[in-house]
Amino acid sequence: MVNSRVEAPTVAVMGGSGGTAGRSCAGCGGRIADRFLLFSMEQYWHTRCLKCSCCHAQLGEYSSTCYSKGGMILCKNDYIRLFGHSGACSACGQSIPASEMVMRAQGNVYHLKCFTCATCRNRLVPGDRFHYINGTIFCEHDRPGGGLLGGHPTPLQTNSMMSDQKVC
């Protein structure tokens, strides 16, 4: 099930004649004079303008629902890809509010305060390099087996962090 804390408005298709004269599209700002228009997230849209922020699928044709988080309008597939199913922090297990920024590693989602090195407990921030080993996060300095081989660090998978807001 998709996170219930996120807006999941239904996309309603309405006839364009009659009471729609003078309405403007939330997507392009233009006047809606089409035969049909969409009503979603308390706004009116041309059918061609209500699109997923990531894959650009036209949501009125694609589905009867869309999702909104972090200023993005998303189809169900992109919402799940970006924010996961559970909405719970992989470190503490607590719920993550829809408006909160998160850190991600290997498909897991963390509160900013919970994304810490398992050894030194220092919080890692966007741009820091880290190592993700068997589900555990280590800062660049505390990775296990970080000894030198011939004067060079031991090769290990390294990941860069990013917040959900920068994924698309």
Tab-separated table of N, CA and C in Angstrom:
chain	number	residue	atom	x	y	z
A	1	MET	N	0.846	-1.191	0.000
A	1	MET	CA	0.000	0.000	0.000
A	1	MET	C	0.880	1.238	0.000
A	2	VAL	N	0.482	2.245	-0.717
A	2	VAL	CA	1.219	3.492	-0.796
A	2	VAL	C	1.003	4.279	0.483
A	3	ASN	N	2.011	4.993	0.905
A	3	ASN	CA	2.010	5.779	2.130
A	3	ASN	C	0.740	6.625	2.223
A	4	SER	N	-0.036	6.416	3.268
A	4	SER	CA	-1.314	7.110	3.403
A	4	SER	C	-1.164	8.578	3.799
A	5	ARG	N	0.036	9.011	4.172
A	5	ARG	CA	0.240	10.403	4.569
A	5	ARG	C	0.420	11.324	3.373
A	6	VAL	N	0.474	10.759	2.190
A	6	VAL	CA	0.718	11.546	0.994
A	6	VAL	C	-0.594	11.769	0.276
A	7	GLU	N	-0.740	12.960	-0.284
A	7	GLU	CA	-1.926	13.250	-1.064
A	7	GLU	C	-2.036	12.239	-2.178
A	8	ALA	N	-3.154	11.612	-2.314
A	8	ALA	CA	-3.399	10.702	-3.430
A	8	ALA	C	-4.729	11.078	-4.067
A	9	PRO	N	-4.781	12.257	-4.677
A	9	PRO	CA	-6.049	12.727	-5.206
A	9	PRO	C	-6.457	11.948	-6.443
A	10	THR	N	-7.750	11.846	-6.619
A	10	THR	CA	-8.284	11.235	-7.816
A	10	THR	C	-8.255	12.255	-8.928
A	11	VAL	N	-7.980	11.794	-10.116
A	11	VAL	CA	-8.012	12.656	-11.283
A	11	VAL	C	-9.411	12.547	-11.859
A	12	ALA	N	-10.173	13.624	-11.812
A	12	ALA	CA	-11.535	13.628	-12.328
A	12	ALA	C	-11.557	14.256	-13.711
A	13	VAL	N	-12.172	13.589	-14.659
A	13	VAL	CA	-12.331	14.126	-16.007
A	13	VAL	C	-13.675	14.829	-16.054
A	14	MET	N	-13.652	16.078	-16.510
A	14	MET	CA	-14.883	16.872	-16.545
A	14	MET	C	-15.100	17.383	-17.965
A	15	GLY	N	-16.362	17.595	-18.314
A	15	GLY	CA	-16.686	18.193	-19.601
A	15	GLY	C	-16.292	19.656	-19.608
A	16	GLY	N	-15.776	20.134	-20.714
A	16	GLY	CA	-15.275	21.498	-20.790
A	16	GLY	C	-16.336	22.534	-21.097
A	17	SER	N	-17.497	22.141	-21.516
A	17	SER	CA	-18.526	23.135	-21.822
A	17	SER	C	-19.301	23.476	-20.561
A	18	GLY	N	-19.893	24.591	-20.545
A	18	GLY	CA	-20.705	24.982	-19.394
A	18	GLY	C	-19.910	25.787	-18.395
A	19	GLY	N	-19.764	25.254	-17.164
A	19	GLY	CA	-19.178	26.011	-16.071
A	19	GLY	C	-17.668	26.110	-16.055
A	20	THR	N	-16.980	25.738	-17.126
A	20	THR	CA	-15.523	25.782	-17.091
A	20	THR	C	-14.943	27.001	-17.786
A	21	ALA	N	-15.750	27.852	-18.359
A	21	ALA	CA	-15.262	29.019	-19.080
A	21	ALA	C	-14.419	29.897	-18.172
A	22	GLY	N	-13.279	30.315	-18.668
A	22	GLY	CA	-12.424	31.218	-17.909
A	22	GLY	C	-11.482	30.528	-16.930
A	23	ARG	N	-11.557	29.219	-16.823
A	23	ARG	CA	-10.640	28.513	-15.926
A	23	ARG	C	-9.273	28.437	-16.562
A	24	SER	N	-8.244	28.566	-15.712
A	24	SER	CA	-6.889	28.459	-16.242
A	24	SER	C	-6.236	27.173	-15.745
A	25	CYS	N	-5.320	26.665	-16.541
A	25	CYS	CA	-4.630	25.406	-16.271
A	25	CYS	C	-3.532	25.623	-15.237
A	26	ALA	N	-3.478	24.748	-14.233
A	26	ALA	CA	-2.435	24.832	-13.205
A	26	ALA	C	-1.064	24.476	-13.765
A	27	GLY	N	-1.031	23.757	-14.887
A	27	GLY	CA	0.241	23.357	-15.476
A	27	GLY	C	0.873	24.427	-16.337
A	28	CYS	N	0.135	24.905	-17.332
A	28	CYS	CA	0.697	25.872	-18.279
A	28	CYS	C	0.222	27.297	-18.045
A	29	GLY	N	-0.823	27.466	-17.261
A	29	GLY	CA	-1.359	28.795	-16.996
A	29	GLY	C	-2.319	29.302	-18.059
A	30	GLY	N	-2.460	28.544	-19.149
A	30	GLY	CA	-3.335	28.956	-20.239
A	30	GLY	C	-4.800	28.711	-19.933
A	31	ARG	N	-5.640	29.389	-20.682
A	31	ARG	CA	-7.081	29.235	-20.527
A	31	ARG	C	-7.490	27.862	-21.028
A	32	ILE	N	-8.403	27.209	-20.314
A	32	ILE	CA	-8.870	25.878	-20.700
A	32	ILE	C	-10.137	26.036	-21.526
A	33	ALA	N	-10.001	25.745	-22.812
A	33	ALA	CA	-11.141	25.815	-23.717
A	33	ALA	C	-11.399	24.445	-24.340
A	34	ASP	N	-10.675	23.427	-23.897
A	34	ASP	CA	-10.811	22.067	-24.432
A	34	ASP	C	-12.173	21.489	-24.086
A	35	ARG	N	-12.550	20.453	-24.809
A	35	ARG	CA	-13.816	19.783	-24.536
A	35	ARG	C	-13.776	19.114	-23.163
A	36	PHE	N	-12.611	18.541	-22.800
A	36	PHE	CA	-12.452	17.889	-21.509
A	36	PHE	C	-11.307	18.531	-20.745
A	37	LEU	N	-11.397	18.509	-19.421
A	37	LEU	CA	-10.343	19.015	-18.562
A	37	LEU	C	-10.241	18.107	-17.350
A	38	LEU	N	-9.160	18.226	-16.616
A	38	LEU	CA	-8.947	17.408	-15.429
A	38	LEU	C	-9.019	18.272	-14.188
A	39	PHE	N	-9.525	17.699	-13.109
A	39	PHE	CA	-9.547	18.365	-11.818
A	39	PHE	C	-8.799	17.473	-10.845
A	40	SER	N	-7.672	17.965	-10.341
A	40	SER	CA	-6.863	17.185	-9.413
A	40	SER	C	-6.126	18.146	-8.493
A	41	MET	N	-5.965	17.754	-7.233
A	41	MET	CA	-5.265	18.551	-6.226
A	41	MET	C	-5.862	19.951	-6.132
A	42	GLU	N	-7.183	19.998	-6.203
A	42	GLU	CA	-7.935	21.254	-6.075
A	42	GLU	C	-7.617	22.259	-7.176
A	43	GLN	N	-7.154	21.774	-8.334
A	43	GLN	CA	-6.841	22.652	-9.455
A	43	GLN	C	-7.324	22.025	-10.755
A	44	TYR	N	-7.494	22.872	-11.775
A	44	TYR	CA	-7.901	22.416	-13.098
A	44	TYR	C	-6.680	22.313	-13.996
A	45	TRP	N	-6.713	21.328	-14.920
A	45	TRP	CA	-5.577	21.049	-15.797
A	45	TRP	C	-6.074	20.720	-17.203
A	46	HIS	N	-5.313	21.121	-18.216
A	46	HIS	CA	-5.526	20.545	-19.539
A	46	HIS	C	-5.171	19.063	-19.426
A	47	THR	N	-5.795	18.214	-20.219
A	47	THR	CA	-5.460	16.786	-20.159
A	47	THR	C	-3.991	16.554	-20.514
A	48	ARG	N	-3.411	17.374	-21.355
A	48	ARG	CA	-2.012	17.212	-21.756
A	48	ARG	C	-1.025	17.773	-20.726
A	49	CYS	N	-1.493	18.551	-19.761
A	49	CYS	CA	-0.595	19.235	-18.818
A	49	CYS	C	-0.396	18.523	-17.486
A	50	LEU	N	-1.303	17.652	-17.087
A	50	LEU	CA	-1.138	16.947	-15.812
A	50	LEU	C	-0.224	15.755	-16.067
A	51	LYS	N	1.063	15.941	-15.752
A	51	LYS	CA	2.082	14.937	-16.060
A	51	LYS	C	2.897	14.597	-14.823
A	52	CYS	N	3.417	13.389	-14.806
A	52	CYS	CA	4.340	12.958	-13.756
A	52	CYS	C	5.623	13.782	-13.874
A	53	SER	N	6.114	14.291	-12.750
A	53	SER	CA	7.331	15.103	-12.740
A	53	SER	C	8.570	14.320	-13.161
A	54	CYS	N	8.544	13.005	-13.038
A	54	CYS	CA	9.719	12.193	-13.384
A	54	CYS	C	9.641	11.611	-14.793
A	55	CYS	N	8.614	10.809	-15.059
A	55	CYS	CA	8.551	10.104	-16.348
A	55	CYS	C	7.745	10.864	-17.397
A	56	HIS	N	7.077	11.929	-17.010
A	56	HIS	CA	6.288	12.789	-17.890
A	56	HIS	C	5.079	12.101	-18.515
A	57	ALA	N	4.639	10.991	-17.920
A	57	ALA	CA	3.421	10.332	-18.390
A	57	ALA	C	2.234	11.253	-18.138
A	58	GLN	N	1.317	11.324	-19.094
A	58	GLN	CA	0.112	12.121	-18.912
A	58	GLN	C	-0.801	11.369	-17.966
A	59	LEU	N	-0.997	11.922	-16.778
A	59	LEU	CA	-1.675	11.203	-15.708
A	59	LEU	C	-3.164	11.010	-15.934
A	60	GLY	N	-3.803	11.853	-16.691
A	60	GLY	CA	-5.217	11.668	-16.984
A	60	GLY	C	-5.462	10.461	-17.867
A	61	GLU	N	-4.516	10.126	-18.727
A	61	GLU	CA	-4.637	8.963	-19.596
A	61	GLU	C	-4.089	7.716	-18.923
A	62	TYR	N	-3.096	7.895	-18.086
A	62	TYR	CA	-2.344	6.802	-17.489
A	62	TYR	C	-3.068	6.168	-16.312
A	63	SER	N	-3.726	6.976	-15.493
A	63	SER	CA	-4.297	6.473	-14.252
A	63	SER	C	-5.380	7.410	-13.752
A	64	SER	N	-6.133	6.936	-12.761
A	64	SER	CA	-7.130	7.803	-12.149
A	64	SER	C	-6.613	8.394	-10.839
A	65	THR	N	-5.357	8.116	-10.489
A	65	THR	CA	-4.760	8.707	-9.292
A	65	THR	C	-3.387	9.261	-9.611
A	66	CYS	N	-2.989	10.239	-8.811
A	66	CYS	CA	-1.634	10.760	-8.879
A	66	CYS	C	-1.220	11.082	-7.455
A	67	TYR	N	0.060	11.287	-7.251
A	67	TYR	CA	0.613	11.485	-5.922
A	67	TYR	C	1.394	12.782	-5.900
A	68	SER	N	1.390	13.437	-4.754
A	68	SER	CA	2.079	14.709	-4.611
A	68	SER	C	2.967	14.667	-3.377
A	69	LYS	N	4.264	14.955	-3.563
A	69	LYS	CA	5.189	15.026	-2.438
A	69	LYS	C	6.383	15.865	-2.852
A	70	GLY	N	6.825	16.715	-1.950
A	70	GLY	CA	8.014	17.521	-2.203
A	70	GLY	C	7.885	18.420	-3.416
A	71	GLY	N	6.679	18.894	-3.697
A	71	GLY	CA	6.469	19.777	-4.842
A	71	GLY	C	6.403	19.045	-6.173
A	72	MET	N	6.441	17.728	-6.148
A	72	MET	CA	6.378	16.944	-7.373
A	72	MET	C	5.011	16.287	-7.510
A	73	ILE	N	4.559	16.127	-8.730
A	73	ILE	CA	3.359	15.363	-9.041
A	73	ILE	C	3.869	14.070	-9.652
A	74	LEU	N	3.438	12.931	-9.114
A	74	LEU	CA	4.020	11.661	-9.516
A	74	LEU	C	2.972	10.614	-9.861
A	75	CYS	N	3.325	9.736	-10.796
A	75	CYS	CA	2.515	8.547	-11.032
A	75	CYS	C	2.835	7.558	-9.910
A	76	LYS	N	2.027	6.524	-9.787
A	76	LYS	CA	2.213	5.553	-8.708
A	76	LYS	C	3.585	4.882	-8.779
A	77	ASN	N	4.016	4.487	-9.972
A	77	ASN	CA	5.306	3.806	-10.105
A	77	ASN	C	6.470	4.671	-9.653
A	78	ASP	N	6.480	5.953	-10.043
A	78	ASP	CA	7.577	6.834	-9.637
A	78	ASP	C	7.505	7.183	-8.157
A	79	TYR	N	6.294	7.305	-7.620
A	79	TYR	CA	6.188	7.550	-6.182
A	79	TYR	C	6.824	6.402	-5.398
A	80	ILE	N	6.476	5.186	-5.754
A	80	ILE	CA	7.020	4.019	-5.047
A	80	ILE	C	8.524	3.920	-5.263
A	81	ARG	N	8.988	4.188	-6.483
A	81	ARG	CA	10.428	4.129	-6.774
A	81	ARG	C	11.205	5.142	-5.927
A	82	LEU	N	10.659	6.336	-5.780
A	82	LEU	CA	11.368	7.390	-5.057
A	82	LEU	C	11.217	7.307	-3.541
A	83	PHE	N	10.031	6.969	-3.068
A	83	PHE	CA	9.764	7.070	-1.642
A	83	PHE	C	9.483	5.741	-0.965
A	84	GLY	N	9.442	4.662	-1.719
A	84	GLY	CA	9.231	3.343	-1.131
A	84	GLY	C	7.801	3.132	-0.682
A	85	HIS	N	7.561	1.933	-0.184
A	85	HIS	CA	6.214	1.547	0.238
A	85	HIS	C	5.906	1.956	1.670
A	86	SER	N	6.867	1.801	2.566
A	86	SER	CA	6.535	1.842	3.984
A	86	SER	C	6.505	3.230	4.601
A	87	GLY	N	7.395	4.123	4.202
A	87	GLY	CA	7.470	5.421	4.841
A	87	GLY	C	8.079	5.353	6.221
A	88	ALA	N	8.799	4.252	6.526
A	88	ALA	CA	9.431	4.087	7.833
A	88	ALA	C	10.942	4.135	7.681
A	89	CYS	N	11.608	4.694	8.667
A	89	CYS	CA	13.069	4.798	8.688
A	89	CYS	C	13.678	3.401	8.869
A	90	SER	N	14.668	3.079	8.053
A	90	SER	CA	15.325	1.776	8.134
A	90	SER	C	16.192	1.630	9.376
A	91	ALA	N	16.567	2.732	10.017
A	91	ALA	CA	17.404	2.659	11.219
A	91	ALA	C	16.563	2.538	12.490
A	92	CYS	N	15.594	3.437	12.659
A	92	CYS	CA	14.830	3.464	13.916
A	92	CYS	C	13.443	2.842	13.800
A	93	GLY	N	12.963	2.631	12.576
A	93	GLY	CA	11.650	2.028	12.372
A	93	GLY	C	10.489	2.984	12.528
A	94	GLN	N	10.760	4.234	12.902
A	94	GLN	CA	9.692	5.212	13.095
A	94	GLN	C	9.212	5.756	11.749
A	95	SER	N	8.005	6.247	11.729
A	95	SER	CA	7.410	6.827	10.543
A	95	SER	C	8.172	8.082	10.113
A	96	ILE	N	8.214	8.330	8.813
A	96	ILE	CA	8.851	9.534	8.276
A	96	ILE	C	7.754	10.426	7.708
A	97	PRO	N	7.571	11.630	8.256
A	97	PRO	CA	6.532	12.533	7.741
A	97	PRO	C	6.749	12.845	6.258
A	98	ALA	N	5.673	13.027	5.538
A	98	ALA	CA	5.734	13.260	4.098
A	98	ALA	C	6.559	14.489	3.728
A	99	SER	N	6.600	15.490	4.595
A	99	SER	CA	7.321	16.728	4.278
A	99	SER	C	8.799	16.673	4.649
A	100	GLU	N	9.241	15.613	5.286
A	100	GLU	CA	10.616	15.540	5.787
A	100	GLU	C	11.583	15.053	4.716
A	101	MET	N	12.758	15.687	4.659
A	101	MET	CA	13.827	15.228	3.776
A	101	MET	C	14.389	13.930	4.342
A	102	VAL	N	14.863	13.057	3.450
A	102	VAL	CA	15.392	11.771	3.876
A	102	VAL	C	16.716	11.489	3.178
A	103	MET	N	17.431	10.503	3.686
A	103	MET	CA	18.626	9.985	3.035
A	103	MET	C	18.291	8.577	2.565
A	104	ARG	N	18.899	8.161	1.444
A	104	ARG	CA	18.633	6.841	0.892
A	104	ARG	C	19.955	6.128	0.644
A	105	ALA	N	19.959	4.805	0.876
A	105	ALA	CA	21.115	3.967	0.554
A	105	ALA	C	20.617	2.570	0.233
A	106	GLN	N	20.995	2.069	-0.925
A	106	GLN	CA	20.651	0.712	-1.344
A	106	GLN	C	19.158	0.411	-1.177
A	107	GLY	N	18.306	1.361	-1.531
A	107	GLY	CA	16.865	1.150	-1.461
A	107	GLY	C	16.250	1.377	-0.092
A	108	ASN	N	17.053	1.665	0.912
A	108	ASN	CA	16.538	1.952	2.253
A	108	ASN	C	16.413	3.455	2.448
A	109	VAL	N	15.465	3.849	3.308
A	109	VAL	CA	15.193	5.260	3.566
A	109	VAL	C	15.458	5.539	5.043
A	110	TYR	N	16.071	6.703	5.346
A	110	TYR	CA	16.462	7.057	6.710
A	110	TYR	C	16.068	8.496	7.020
A	111	HIS	N	15.707	8.758	8.295
A	111	HIS	CA	15.625	10.146	8.767
A	111	HIS	C	17.022	10.746	8.619
A	112	LEU	N	17.114	12.044	8.447
A	112	LEU	CA	18.428	12.685	8.378
A	112	LEU	C	19.234	12.411	9.640
A	113	LYS	N	18.568	12.475	10.806
A	113	LYS	CA	19.266	12.276	12.077
A	113	LYS	C	19.702	10.834	12.291
A	114	CYS	N	19.095	9.889	11.589
A	114	CYS	CA	19.412	8.464	11.764
A	114	CYS	C	20.479	7.965	10.790
A	115	PHE	N	20.836	8.778	9.812
A	115	PHE	CA	21.829	8.349	8.827
A	115	PHE	C	23.214	8.641	9.394
A	116	THR	N	23.702	7.720	10.231
A	116	THR	CA	24.956	7.920	10.956
A	116	THR	C	25.895	6.742	10.763
A	117	CYS	N	27.171	6.985	10.989
A	117	CYS	CA	28.195	5.942	10.936
A	117	CYS	C	27.984	4.987	12.111
A	118	ALA	N	28.030	3.687	11.827
A	118	ALA	CA	27.824	2.673	12.867
A	118	ALA	C	28.963	2.662	13.890
A	119	THR	N	30.127	3.153	13.529
A	119	THR	CA	31.273	3.125	14.441
A	119	THR	C	31.368	4.392	15.283
A	120	CYS	N	31.478	5.542	14.631
A	120	CYS	CA	31.707	6.801	15.368
A	120	CYS	C	30.417	7.550	15.682
A	121	ARG	N	29.295	7.134	15.086
A	121	ARG	CA	27.971	7.740	15.290
A	121	ARG	C	27.861	9.156	14.742
A	122	ASN	N	28.831	9.609	13.960
A	122	ASN	CA	28.729	10.929	13.335
A	122	ASN	C	27.652	10.890	12.268
A	123	ARG	N	26.867	11.962	12.203
A	123	ARG	CA	25.814	12.067	11.212
A	123	ARG	C	26.432	12.361	9.855
A	124	LEU	N	25.970	11.675	8.832
A	124	LEU	CA	26.447	11.902	7.477
A	124	LEU	C	25.466	12.842	6.787
A	125	VAL	N	25.982	13.748	6.001
A	125	VAL	CA	25.159	14.757	5.341
A	125	VAL	C	25.311	14.626	3.831
A	126	PRO	N	24.392	15.233	3.063
A	126	PRO	CA	24.514	15.152	1.601
A	126	PRO	C	25.900	15.601	1.133
A	127	GLY	N	26.466	14.801	0.262
A	127	GLY	CA	27.797	15.076	-0.256
A	127	GLY	C	28.887	14.257	0.405
A	128	ASP	N	28.637	13.763	1.632
A	128	ASP	CA	29.618	12.900	2.297
A	128	ASP	C	29.715	11.576	1.552
A	129	ARG	N	30.899	10.975	1.572
A	129	ARG	CA	31.071	9.635	1.016
A	129	ARG	C	30.923	8.644	2.154
A	130	PHE	N	30.320	7.504	1.832
A	130	PHE	CA	30.097	6.506	2.869
A	130	PHE	C	30.181	5.114	2.258
A	131	HIS	N	30.207	4.116	3.108
A	131	HIS	CA	30.255	2.721	2.695
A	131	HIS	C	29.062	2.007	3.297
A	132	TYR	N	28.398	1.202	2.489
A	132	TYR	CA	27.217	0.465	2.919
A	132	TYR	C	27.585	-1.012	2.843
A	133	ILE	N	27.804	-1.627	4.000
A	133	ILE	CA	28.280	-3.005	4.052
A	133	ILE	C	27.300	-3.846	4.859
A	134	ASN	N	26.725	-4.843	4.201
A	134	ASN	CA	25.773	-5.743	4.863
A	134	ASN	C	24.692	-4.996	5.644
A	135	GLY	N	24.150	-3.945	5.044
A	135	GLY	CA	23.070	-3.188	5.669
A	135	GLY	C	23.512	-2.185	6.724
A	136	THR	N	24.816	-1.987	6.871
A	136	THR	CA	25.331	-1.064	7.875
A	136	THR	C	26.080	0.074	7.186
A	137	ILE	N	25.907	1.291	7.716
A	137	ILE	CA	26.516	2.483	7.136
A	137	ILE	C	27.783	2.840	7.911
A	138	PHE	N	28.857	3.135	7.168
A	138	PHE	CA	30.120	3.562	7.773
A	138	PHE	C	30.599	4.818	7.060
A	139	CYS	N	31.166	5.752	7.836
A	139	CYS	CA	31.763	6.925	7.218
A	139	CYS	C	33.033	6.479	6.496
A	140	GLU	N	33.583	7.352	5.711
A	140	GLU	CA	34.759	7.026	4.907
A	140	GLU	C	35.948	6.590	5.765
A	141	HIS	N	36.065	7.110	6.981
A	141	HIS	CA	37.214	6.824	7.842
A	141	HIS	C	37.053	5.552	8.669
A	142	ASP	N	35.819	5.108	8.886
A	142	ASP	CA	35.586	3.985	9.806
A	142	ASP	C	35.181	2.684	9.126
A	143	ARG	N	35.318	2.594	7.844
A	143	ARG	CA	34.894	1.358	7.176
A	143	ARG	C	35.711	0.170	7.661
A	144	PRO	N	35.075	-0.970	7.866
A	144	PRO	CA	35.812	-2.176	8.259
A	144	PRO	C	36.745	-2.607	7.136
A	145	GLY	N	37.897	-3.135	7.508
A	145	GLY	CA	38.862	-3.576	6.503
A	145	GLY	C	39.434	-2.423	5.731
A	146	GLY	N	39.469	-1.251	6.335
A	146	GLY	CA	39.949	-0.057	5.650
A	146	GLY	C	41.454	0.055	5.638
A	147	GLY	N	42.149	-1.042	5.924
A	147	GLY	CA	43.616	-1.020	5.919
A	147	GLY	C	44.164	-0.776	4.532
A	148	LEU	N	45.447	-0.556	4.439
A	148	LEU	CA	46.082	-0.261	3.173
A	148	LEU	C	46.664	-1.531	2.561
A	149	LEU	N	46.530	-1.666	1.245
A	149	LEU	CA	47.153	-2.736	0.493
A	149	LEU	C	48.151	-2.093	-0.446
A	150	GLY	N	49.425	-2.264	-0.172
A	150	GLY	CA	50.441	-1.661	-1.035
A	150	GLY	C	50.359	-0.151	-1.061
A	151	GLY	N	49.943	0.463	0.043
A	151	GLY	CA	49.890	1.922	0.105
A	151	GLY	C	48.603	2.524	-0.437
A	152	HIS	N	47.646	1.692	-0.901
A	152	HIS	CA	46.383	2.190	-1.438
A	152	HIS	C	45.225	1.628	-0.624
A	153	PRO	N	44.155	2.377	-0.460
A	153	PRO	CA	43.002	1.864	0.274
A	153	PRO	C	42.453	0.594	-0.380
A	154	THR	N	41.917	-0.289	0.441
A	154	THR	CA	41.293	-1.501	-0.051
A	154	THR	C	40.079	-1.125	-0.894
A	155	PRO	N	39.919	-1.694	-2.109
A	155	PRO	CA	38.749	-1.369	-2.919
A	155	PRO	C	37.472	-1.805	-2.213
A	156	LEU	N	36.464	-0.934	-2.247
A	156	LEU	CA	35.190	-1.227	-1.606
A	156	LEU	C	34.130	-0.385	-2.277
A	157	GLN	N	32.917	-0.902	-2.347
A	157	GLN	CA	31.839	-0.138	-2.972
A	157	GLN	C	31.598	1.132	-2.176
A	158	THR	N	31.590	2.262	-2.861
A	158	THR	CA	31.357	3.546	-2.226
A	158	THR	C	30.148	4.188	-2.881
A	159	ASN	N	29.312	4.804	-2.082
A	159	ASN	CA	28.099	5.442	-2.585
A	159	ASN	C	28.117	6.921	-2.249
A	160	SER	N	27.507	7.722	-3.103
A	160	SER	CA	27.285	9.127	-2.786
A	160	SER	C	25.845	9.254	-2.327
A	161	MET	N	25.579	10.134	-1.362
A	161	MET	CA	24.228	10.290	-0.844
A	161	MET	C	23.491	11.365	-1.619
A	162	MET	N	22.183	11.229	-1.658
A	162	MET	CA	21.348	12.268	-2.213
A	162	MET	C	20.009	12.246	-1.502
A	163	SER	N	19.347	13.360	-1.505
A	163	SER	CA	18.019	13.409	-0.896
A	163	SER	C	16.990	13.055	-1.953
A	164	ASP	N	15.755	12.731	-1.505
A	164	ASP	CA	14.695	12.398	-2.456
A	164	ASP	C	14.403	13.538	-3.407
A	165	GLN	N	14.642	14.771	-2.996
A	165	GLN	CA	14.305	15.921	-3.819
A	165	GLN	C	15.166	16.030	-5.065
A	166	LYS	N	16.331	15.321	-5.129
A	166	LYS	CA	17.246	15.452	-6.252
A	166	LYS	C	17.228	14.229	-7.167
A	167	VAL	N	16.328	13.310	-6.994
A	167	VAL	CA	16.377	12.057	-7.718
A	167	VAL	C	16.016	12.218	-9.195
A	168	CYS	N	15.004	13.003	-9.514
A	168	CYS	CA	14.543	13.106	-10.909
A	168	CYS	C	15.431	13.987	-11.740
